C-alpha cells in the first residue's frame, strides 16, 4: 500500500467516525437561540440604497440647521446628565427645523439627510472602532455605543452583531430623535436586522418584548423564527410544548441539531421523547 493510499484510508475512516458521532442522538441544552442570518445580496442592496440617498443630501440652510441640532443632541447624550428643559427645548427646535426642511424641499430631502447621517456614523464607527476621538465624532456617535452594548451587539469592545444591525440601531435612534417611528424608512432586510437582533440576541430583555420582536421579525421574512418560538416556550417554563415544536421541525427538516435540541429539552424536563 502506498503512503497516499494509507492517508486516504485514514481520512475516510476519520470522516466516517465523525459522521457516526454526529448521527448519535446527543442532548443539547435548549438555551441558545438561532443566530441572526441575513441575505448577503439584500444587505448589499440596502447599504447601496442608503449611499445613493445620501448623495442627494442638501446643504441648504434648513438642512444645516437640522443637522446641527441633531449633532447637539449627540453631544448631550455623550455627556449626561442634562437638564430636562434643555432636552425639551431642543426637541421643539428639531420639530420646527424638520417641518421647515420638508415644507421647503420635500420629504425626499429629509430622507436624504437621514441617509447622510447613517453614512457619517459608519465612517466614524469604522475608523475609531466605535470610540470618539474629537468633538465631531462625539456628536455623531452620541450614546449609540451604550445602546449597542446594552443589547449585546458590542461585547468586550467588539461588534458581534452584523454590521447592518449597528446601522439600523443608529437609524432607529435618528428617527427617535426626530420624533419619527423607530423603523421609518427601513427596508425589509433592515427590519430583519433590527427586530431579529432584539428577538434572538436581546438577552436580559423582557421575554414579552423579545416575543413581540420575533413576530415582527417573522413577518419581515426572518430566518429561524419557528425554532426561536419553540425555545421561547422553554424559557417561559413550557418545555413540553417547546420540545414538541422542535421535534416537528426536525421531522420536516431532518436537521440533527433540532433533534438534539428537542432531546435536550425533554432531558432537562425529564420527559420521554414523543410524549404528548
mmCIF file of C-alpha atoms in Angstrom:
data_model
loop_
_atom_site.group_PDB
_atom_site.id
_atom_site.type_symbol
_atom_site.label_atom_id
_atom_site.label_comp_id
_atom_site.label_asym_id
_atom_site.label_seq_id
_atom_site.Cartn_x
_atom_site.Cartn_y
_atom_site.Cartn_z
ATOM 1 C CA UNK A 1 0.000 0.000 0.000
ATOM 2 C CA UNK A 2 1.316 3.419 -0.910
ATOM 3 C CA UNK A 3 1.614 6.268 1.566
ATOM 4 C CA UNK A 4 -1.075 8.257 -0.255
ATOM 5 C CA UNK A 5 -3.402 5.240 -0.175
ATOM 6 C CA UNK A 6 -2.896 4.856 3.562
ATOM 7 C CA UNK A 7 -3.629 8.559 4.095
ATOM 8 C CA UNK A 8 -6.833 8.232 2.077
ATOM 9 C CA UNK A 9 -7.991 5.268 4.164
ATOM 10 C CA UNK A 10 -7.236 7.127 7.395
ATOM 11 C CA UNK A 11 -9.080 10.216 6.155
ATOM 12 C CA UNK A 12 -12.160 8.200 5.125
ATOM 13 C CA UNK A 13 -12.146 6.333 8.432
ATOM 14 C CA UNK A 14 -11.889 9.535 10.447
ATOM 15 C CA UNK A 15 -14.648 11.205 8.430
ATOM 16 C CA UNK A 16 -16.892 8.170 8.884
ATOM 17 C CA UNK A 17 -16.279 8.199 12.624
ATOM 18 C CA UNK A 18 -17.153 11.891 12.861
ATOM 19 C CA UNK A 19 -20.342 11.384 10.825
ATOM 20 C CA UNK A 20 -21.319 8.441 13.036
ATOM 21 C CA UNK A 21 -20.734 10.506 16.177
ATOM 22 C CA UNK A 22 -22.849 13.336 14.819
ATOM 23 C CA UNK A 23 -25.672 10.927 13.999
ATOM 24 C CA UNK A 24 -25.868 9.682 17.601
ATOM 25 C CA UNK A 25 -28.636 11.488 19.483
ATOM 26 C CA UNK A 26 -26.993 13.899 21.905
ATOM 27 C CA UNK A 27 -28.982 16.180 24.208
ATOM 28 C CA UNK A 28 -28.166 19.855 23.686
ATOM 29 C CA UNK A 29 -29.193 22.463 26.249
ATOM 30 C CA UNK A 30 -32.056 24.437 24.665
ATOM 31 C CA UNK A 31 -30.950 27.903 25.708
ATOM 32 C CA UNK A 32 -29.177 29.301 22.661
ATOM 33 C CA UNK A 33 -31.317 30.977 20.020
ATOM 34 C CA UNK A 34 -30.562 30.555 16.320
ATOM 35 C CA UNK A 35 -28.131 33.175 15.062
ATOM 36 C CA UNK A 36 -29.376 36.155 13.102
ATOM 37 C CA UNK A 37 -28.807 35.382 9.421
ATOM 38 C CA UNK A 38 -29.224 37.993 6.696
ATOM 39 C CA UNK A 39 -29.121 37.578 2.944
ATOM 40 C CA UNK A 40 -25.782 38.968 1.746
ATOM 41 C CA UNK A 41 -27.093 40.347 -1.540
ATOM 42 C CA UNK A 42 -30.057 42.010 0.178
ATOM 43 C CA UNK A 43 -27.725 43.594 2.734
ATOM 44 C CA UNK A 44 -25.539 44.990 -0.057
ATOM 45 C CA UNK A 45 -28.585 46.387 -1.842
ATOM 46 C CA UNK A 46 -29.798 48.028 1.366
ATOM 47 C CA UNK A 47 -26.468 49.697 2.066
ATOM 48 C CA UNK A 48 -26.216 50.831 -1.547
ATOM 49 C CA UNK A 49 -29.655 52.425 -1.257
ATOM 50 C CA UNK A 50 -28.562 54.480 1.758
ATOM 51 C CA UNK A 51 -25.376 55.502 -0.018
ATOM 52 C CA UNK A 52 -27.377 56.655 -3.035
ATOM 53 C CA UNK A 53 -29.872 58.572 -0.894
ATOM 54 C CA UNK A 54 -27.020 60.247 0.998
ATOM 55 C CA UNK A 55 -25.645 61.641 -2.251
ATOM 56 C CA UNK A 56 -28.822 63.694 -2.541
ATOM 57 C CA UNK A 57 -28.440 65.313 0.890
ATOM 58 C CA UNK A 58 -28.822 69.081 0.599
ATOM 59 C CA UNK A 59 -26.549 71.697 2.103
ATOM 60 C CA UNK A 60 -29.355 74.230 2.421
ATOM 61 C CA UNK A 61 -29.855 76.460 5.449
ATOM 62 C CA UNK A 62 -32.722 74.219 6.583
ATOM 63 C CA UNK A 63 -30.646 71.042 6.276
ATOM 64 C CA UNK A 64 -27.689 72.609 8.076
ATOM 65 C CA UNK A 65 -29.926 73.766 10.916
ATOM 66 C CA UNK A 66 -31.465 70.331 11.410
ATOM 67 C CA UNK A 67 -28.093 68.587 11.149
ATOM 68 C CA UNK A 68 -26.618 70.965 13.732
ATOM 69 C CA UNK A 69 -29.444 70.278 16.189
ATOM 70 C CA UNK A 70 -29.005 66.537 15.747
ATOM 71 C CA UNK A 71 -25.284 66.797 16.496
ATOM 72 C CA UNK A 72 -26.017 68.930 19.565
ATOM 73 C CA UNK A 73 -28.297 66.158 20.765
ATOM 74 C CA UNK A 74 -25.451 63.670 20.292
ATOM 75 C CA UNK A 75 -23.105 65.794 22.403
ATOM 76 C CA UNK A 76 -25.694 65.917 25.168
ATOM 77 C CA UNK A 77 -26.206 62.141 25.032
ATOM 78 C CA UNK A 78 -22.470 61.590 25.351
ATOM 79 C CA UNK A 79 -22.214 63.872 28.392
ATOM 80 C CA UNK A 80 -25.135 63.090 30.691
ATOM 81 C CA UNK A 81 -26.973 64.233 32.612
ATOM 82 C CA UNK A 82 -28.553 67.279 31.006
ATOM 83 C CA UNK A 83 -31.488 69.380 32.083
ATOM 84 C CA UNK A 84 -34.983 68.303 31.066
ATOM 85 C CA UNK A 85 -35.717 71.842 29.953
ATOM 86 C CA UNK A 86 -32.704 71.695 27.626
ATOM 87 C CA UNK A 87 -33.974 68.428 26.144
ATOM 88 C CA UNK A 88 -37.499 69.771 25.632
ATOM 89 C CA UNK A 89 -36.209 72.975 24.053
ATOM 90 C CA UNK A 90 -34.003 71.075 21.630
ATOM 91 C CA UNK A 91 -36.809 68.676 20.714
ATOM 92 C CA UNK A 92 -39.071 71.603 19.907
ATOM 93 C CA UNK A 93 -36.323 73.129 17.764
ATOM 94 C CA UNK A 94 -35.784 69.816 15.952
ATOM 95 C CA UNK A 95 -39.516 69.599 15.238
ATOM 96 C CA UNK A 96 -39.589 73.123 13.799
ATOM 97 C CA UNK A 97 -36.437 72.507 11.732
ATOM 98 C CA UNK A 98 -37.853 69.237 10.400
ATOM 99 C CA UNK A 99 -41.054 70.946 9.298
ATOM 100 C CA UNK A 100 -39.108 73.793 7.680
ATOM 101 C CA UNK A 101 -36.948 71.338 5.710
ATOM 102 C CA UNK A 102 -39.874 69.263 4.488
ATOM 103 C CA UNK A 103 -42.023 72.279 3.622
ATOM 104 C CA UNK A 104 -39.299 73.876 1.528
ATOM 105 C CA UNK A 105 -37.553 70.857 -0.017
ATOM 106 C CA UNK A 106 -39.972 67.940 0.410
ATOM 107 C CA UNK A 107 -39.850 64.586 2.214
ATOM 108 C CA UNK A 108 -37.006 63.240 -0.011
ATOM 109 C CA UNK A 109 -34.685 65.895 1.451
ATOM 110 C CA UNK A 110 -35.491 64.627 4.954
ATOM 111 C CA UNK A 111 -34.841 61.016 3.894
ATOM 112 C CA UNK A 112 -31.552 62.016 2.265
ATOM 113 C CA UNK A 113 -30.458 63.769 5.466
ATOM 114 C CA UNK A 114 -31.184 60.591 7.434
ATOM 115 C CA UNK A 115 -29.156 58.501 4.985
ATOM 116 C CA UNK A 116 -26.310 61.003 5.178
ATOM 117 C CA UNK A 117 -26.312 60.723 8.980
ATOM 118 C CA UNK A 118 -26.062 56.930 8.692
ATOM 119 C CA UNK A 119 -23.068 57.211 6.390
ATOM 120 C CA UNK A 120 -21.399 59.659 8.812
ATOM 121 C CA UNK A 121 -21.959 57.169 11.614
ATOM 122 C CA UNK A 122 -20.459 54.300 9.631
ATOM 123 C CA UNK A 123 -17.320 56.294 8.816
ATOM 124 C CA UNK A 124 -16.794 57.335 12.433
ATOM 125 C CA UNK A 125 -17.688 53.931 13.866
ATOM 126 C CA UNK A 126 -15.425 52.021 11.466
ATOM 127 C CA UNK A 127 -12.481 54.411 11.770
ATOM 128 C CA UNK A 128 -12.463 54.537 15.544
ATOM 129 C CA UNK A 129 -13.900 51.126 16.423
ATOM 130 C CA UNK A 130 -16.826 52.967 17.965
ATOM 131 C CA UNK A 131 -14.665 55.289 20.078
ATOM 132 C CA UNK A 132 -14.930 59.046 19.508
ATOM 133 C CA UNK A 133 -11.639 60.900 19.047
ATOM 134 C CA UNK A 134 -12.838 64.505 18.656
ATOM 135 C CA UNK A 135 -15.862 66.696 19.234
ATOM 136 C CA UNK A 136 -17.439 65.955 15.856
ATOM 137 C CA UNK A 137 -17.171 62.206 16.395
ATOM 138 C CA UNK A 138 -18.629 62.590 19.887
ATOM 139 C CA UNK A 139 -21.584 64.423 18.343
ATOM 140 C CA UNK A 140 -22.045 61.812 15.608
ATOM 141 C CA UNK A 141 -21.922 58.795 17.931
ATOM 142 C CA UNK A 142 -23.852 60.268 20.844
ATOM 143 C CA UNK A 143 -24.975 57.422 23.075
ATOM 144 C CA UNK A 144 -25.321 54.759 20.384
ATOM 145 C CA UNK A 145 -22.344 52.743 21.616
ATOM 146 C CA UNK A 146 -24.009 52.352 25.014
ATOM 147 C CA UNK A 147 -27.203 51.188 23.306
ATOM 148 C CA UNK A 148 -25.288 48.616 21.259
ATOM 149 C CA UNK A 149 -23.583 47.350 24.412
ATOM 150 C CA UNK A 150 -26.886 47.238 26.274
ATOM 151 C CA UNK A 151 -28.375 44.954 23.628
ATOM 152 C CA UNK A 152 -25.279 42.768 23.325
ATOM 153 C CA UNK A 153 -24.371 43.980 19.838
ATOM 154 C CA UNK A 154 -20.986 45.061 21.216
ATOM 155 C CA UNK A 155 -19.242 42.647 23.575
ATOM 156 C CA UNK A 156 -15.907 43.382 25.215
ATOM 157 C CA UNK A 157 -15.435 46.299 22.844
ATOM 158 C CA UNK A 158 -16.053 44.234 19.699
ATOM 159 C CA UNK A 159 -19.071 44.444 17.392
ATOM 160 C CA UNK A 160 -20.529 40.926 17.407
ATOM 161 C CA UNK A 161 -23.783 41.793 15.635
ATOM 162 C CA UNK A 162 -23.995 42.014 11.847
ATOM 163 C CA UNK A 163 -22.761 45.435 10.678
ATOM 164 C CA UNK A 164 -26.227 46.130 9.281
ATOM 165 C CA UNK A 165 -27.647 45.761 12.785
ATOM 166 C CA UNK A 166 -25.364 48.555 14.019
ATOM 167 C CA UNK A 167 -26.526 50.719 11.109
ATOM 168 C CA UNK A 168 -30.214 50.152 11.803
ATOM 169 C CA UNK A 169 -29.831 50.765 15.528
ATOM 170 C CA UNK A 170 -28.373 54.132 14.605
ATOM 171 C CA UNK A 171 -31.138 54.752 12.081
ATOM 172 C CA UNK A 172 -33.751 53.943 14.735
ATOM 173 C CA UNK A 173 -32.005 56.376 17.084
ATOM 174 C CA UNK A 174 -32.044 59.080 14.394
ATOM 175 C CA UNK A 175 -35.748 58.500 13.827
ATOM 176 C CA UNK A 176 -36.444 58.654 17.545
ATOM 177 C CA UNK A 177 -34.580 61.937 17.984
ATOM 178 C CA UNK A 178 -36.622 63.402 15.121
ATOM 179 C CA UNK A 179 -39.833 62.027 16.642
ATOM 180 C CA UNK A 180 -40.474 59.606 13.823
ATOM 181 C CA UNK A 181 -41.469 55.928 14.113
ATOM 182 C CA UNK A 182 -38.399 53.865 15.048
ATOM 183 C CA UNK A 183 -38.396 51.863 11.824
ATOM 184 C CA UNK A 184 -39.474 54.588 9.395
ATOM 185 C CA UNK A 185 -37.618 54.215 6.093
ATOM 186 C CA UNK A 186 -36.447 50.655 6.853
ATOM 187 C CA UNK A 187 -36.201 48.105 4.064
ATOM 188 C CA UNK A 188 -37.364 44.542 4.723
ATOM 189 C CA UNK A 189 -33.750 43.485 5.319
ATOM 190 C CA UNK A 190 -33.269 46.325 7.800
ATOM 191 C CA UNK A 191 -36.393 45.199 9.646
ATOM 192 C CA UNK A 192 -34.840 41.749 9.892
ATOM 193 C CA UNK A 193 -31.551 43.194 11.152
ATOM 194 C CA UNK A 194 -33.327 45.298 13.784
ATOM 195 C CA UNK A 195 -36.116 43.080 15.094
ATOM 196 C CA UNK A 196 -34.159 39.881 14.554
ATOM 197 C CA UNK A 197 -31.338 41.033 16.803
ATOM 198 C CA UNK A 198 -33.767 42.137 19.518
ATOM 199 C CA UNK A 199 -35.637 38.825 19.369
ATOM 200 C CA UNK A 200 -32.777 36.366 19.013
ATOM 201 C CA UNK A 201 -29.965 38.068 20.906
ATOM 202 C CA UNK A 202 -31.626 40.500 23.312
ATOM 203 C CA UNK A 203 -30.628 38.532 26.412
ATOM 204 C CA UNK A 204 -31.619 40.261 29.623
ATOM 205 C CA UNK A 205 -34.582 41.980 28.000
ATOM 206 C CA UNK A 206 -38.159 41.011 28.963
ATOM 207 C CA UNK A 207 -39.309 37.883 27.142
ATOM 208 C CA UNK A 208 -42.566 39.578 26.194
ATOM 209 C CA UNK A 209 -40.671 42.310 24.341
ATOM 210 C CA UNK A 210 -38.480 39.741 22.604
ATOM 211 C CA UNK A 211 -41.502 37.692 21.579
ATOM 212 C CA UNK A 212 -43.172 40.775 20.137
ATOM 213 C CA UNK A 213 -39.957 41.464 18.210
ATOM 214 C CA UNK A 214 -39.969 37.858 16.973
ATOM 215 C CA UNK A 215 -43.437 38.316 15.473
ATOM 216 C CA UNK A 216 -42.304 41.379 13.512
ATOM 217 C CA UNK A 217 -39.096 39.585 12.537
ATOM 218 C CA UNK A 218 -41.152 36.650 11.233
ATOM 219 C CA UNK A 219 -43.467 38.969 9.279
ATOM 220 C CA UNK A 220 -40.375 40.577 7.711
ATOM 221 C CA UNK A 221 -39.256 37.177 6.405
ATOM 222 C CA UNK A 222 -36.732 36.433 9.149
ATOM 223 C CA UNK A 223 -34.959 33.063 9.329
ATOM 224 C CA UNK A 224 -35.260 30.652 12.271
ATOM 225 C CA UNK A 225 -38.412 32.074 13.825
ATOM 226 C CA UNK A 226 -40.127 28.720 14.421
ATOM 227 C CA UNK A 227 -37.114 27.377 16.267
ATOM 228 C CA UNK A 228 -36.870 30.577 18.288
ATOM 229 C CA UNK A 229 -40.569 30.400 19.196
ATOM 230 C CA UNK A 230 -40.062 26.856 20.478
ATOM 231 C CA UNK A 231 -37.116 27.974 22.596
ATOM 232 C CA UNK A 232 -39.150 30.869 23.984
ATOM 233 C CA UNK A 233 -41.648 28.239 25.190
ATOM 234 C CA UNK A 234 -38.800 26.591 27.086
ATOM 235 C CA UNK A 235 -37.650 29.892 28.577
ATOM 236 C CA UNK A 236 -41.224 30.583 29.705
ATOM 237 C CA UNK A 237 -41.362 27.273 31.567
ATOM 238 C CA UNK A 238 -43.269 25.238 28.974
ATOM 239 C CA UNK A 239 -40.705 22.638 27.840
ATOM 240 C CA UNK A 240 -43.389 20.182 26.719
ATOM 241 C CA UNK A 241 -44.707 22.467 24.001
ATOM 242 C CA UNK A 242 -41.209 23.624 23.092
ATOM 243 C CA UNK A 243 -39.980 20.074 22.682
ATOM 244 C CA UNK A 244 -42.980 19.081 20.562
ATOM 245 C CA UNK A 245 -42.345 22.038 18.259
ATOM 246 C CA UNK A 246 -38.665 21.160 17.923
ATOM 247 C CA UNK A 247 -39.496 17.517 17.175
ATOM 248 C CA UNK A 248 -41.937 18.599 14.462
ATOM 249 C CA UNK A 249 -39.335 20.915 12.947
ATOM 250 C CA UNK A 250 -36.822 18.056 12.967
ATOM 251 C CA UNK A 251 -39.275 15.720 11.222
ATOM 252 C CA UNK A 252 -39.800 18.305 8.479
ATOM 253 C CA UNK A 253 -36.194 19.435 8.020
ATOM 254 C CA UNK A 254 -34.156 16.432 9.128
ATOM 255 C CA UNK A 255 -31.676 18.735 10.879
ATOM 256 C CA UNK A 256 -29.883 16.760 13.580
ATOM 257 C CA UNK A 257 -29.345 19.942 15.581
ATOM 258 C CA UNK A 258 -33.112 20.319 16.029
ATOM 259 C CA UNK A 259 -33.423 16.702 17.135
ATOM 260 C CA UNK A 260 -30.688 17.220 19.711
ATOM 261 C CA UNK A 261 -32.346 20.413 20.958
ATOM 262 C CA UNK A 262 -35.642 18.565 21.358
ATOM 263 C CA UNK A 263 -33.835 15.790 23.208
ATOM 264 C CA UNK A 264 -32.101 18.308 25.430
ATOM 265 C CA UNK A 265 -35.439 19.948 26.235
ATOM 266 C CA UNK A 266 -37.022 16.654 27.218
ATOM 267 C CA UNK A 267 -33.918 15.592 29.114
ATOM 268 C CA UNK A 268 -33.991 18.817 31.140
ATOM 269 C CA UNK A 269 -37.716 18.397 31.851
ATOM 270 C CA UNK A 270 -37.448 14.607 32.398
ATOM 271 C CA UNK A 271 -39.861 13.959 29.537
ATOM 272 C CA UNK A 272 -39.647 10.918 27.216
ATOM 273 C CA UNK A 273 -39.206 11.655 23.515
ATOM 274 C CA UNK A 274 -42.538 11.546 21.683
ATOM 275 C CA UNK A 275 -44.655 12.099 24.778
ATOM 276 C CA UNK A 276 -47.668 14.407 24.394
#
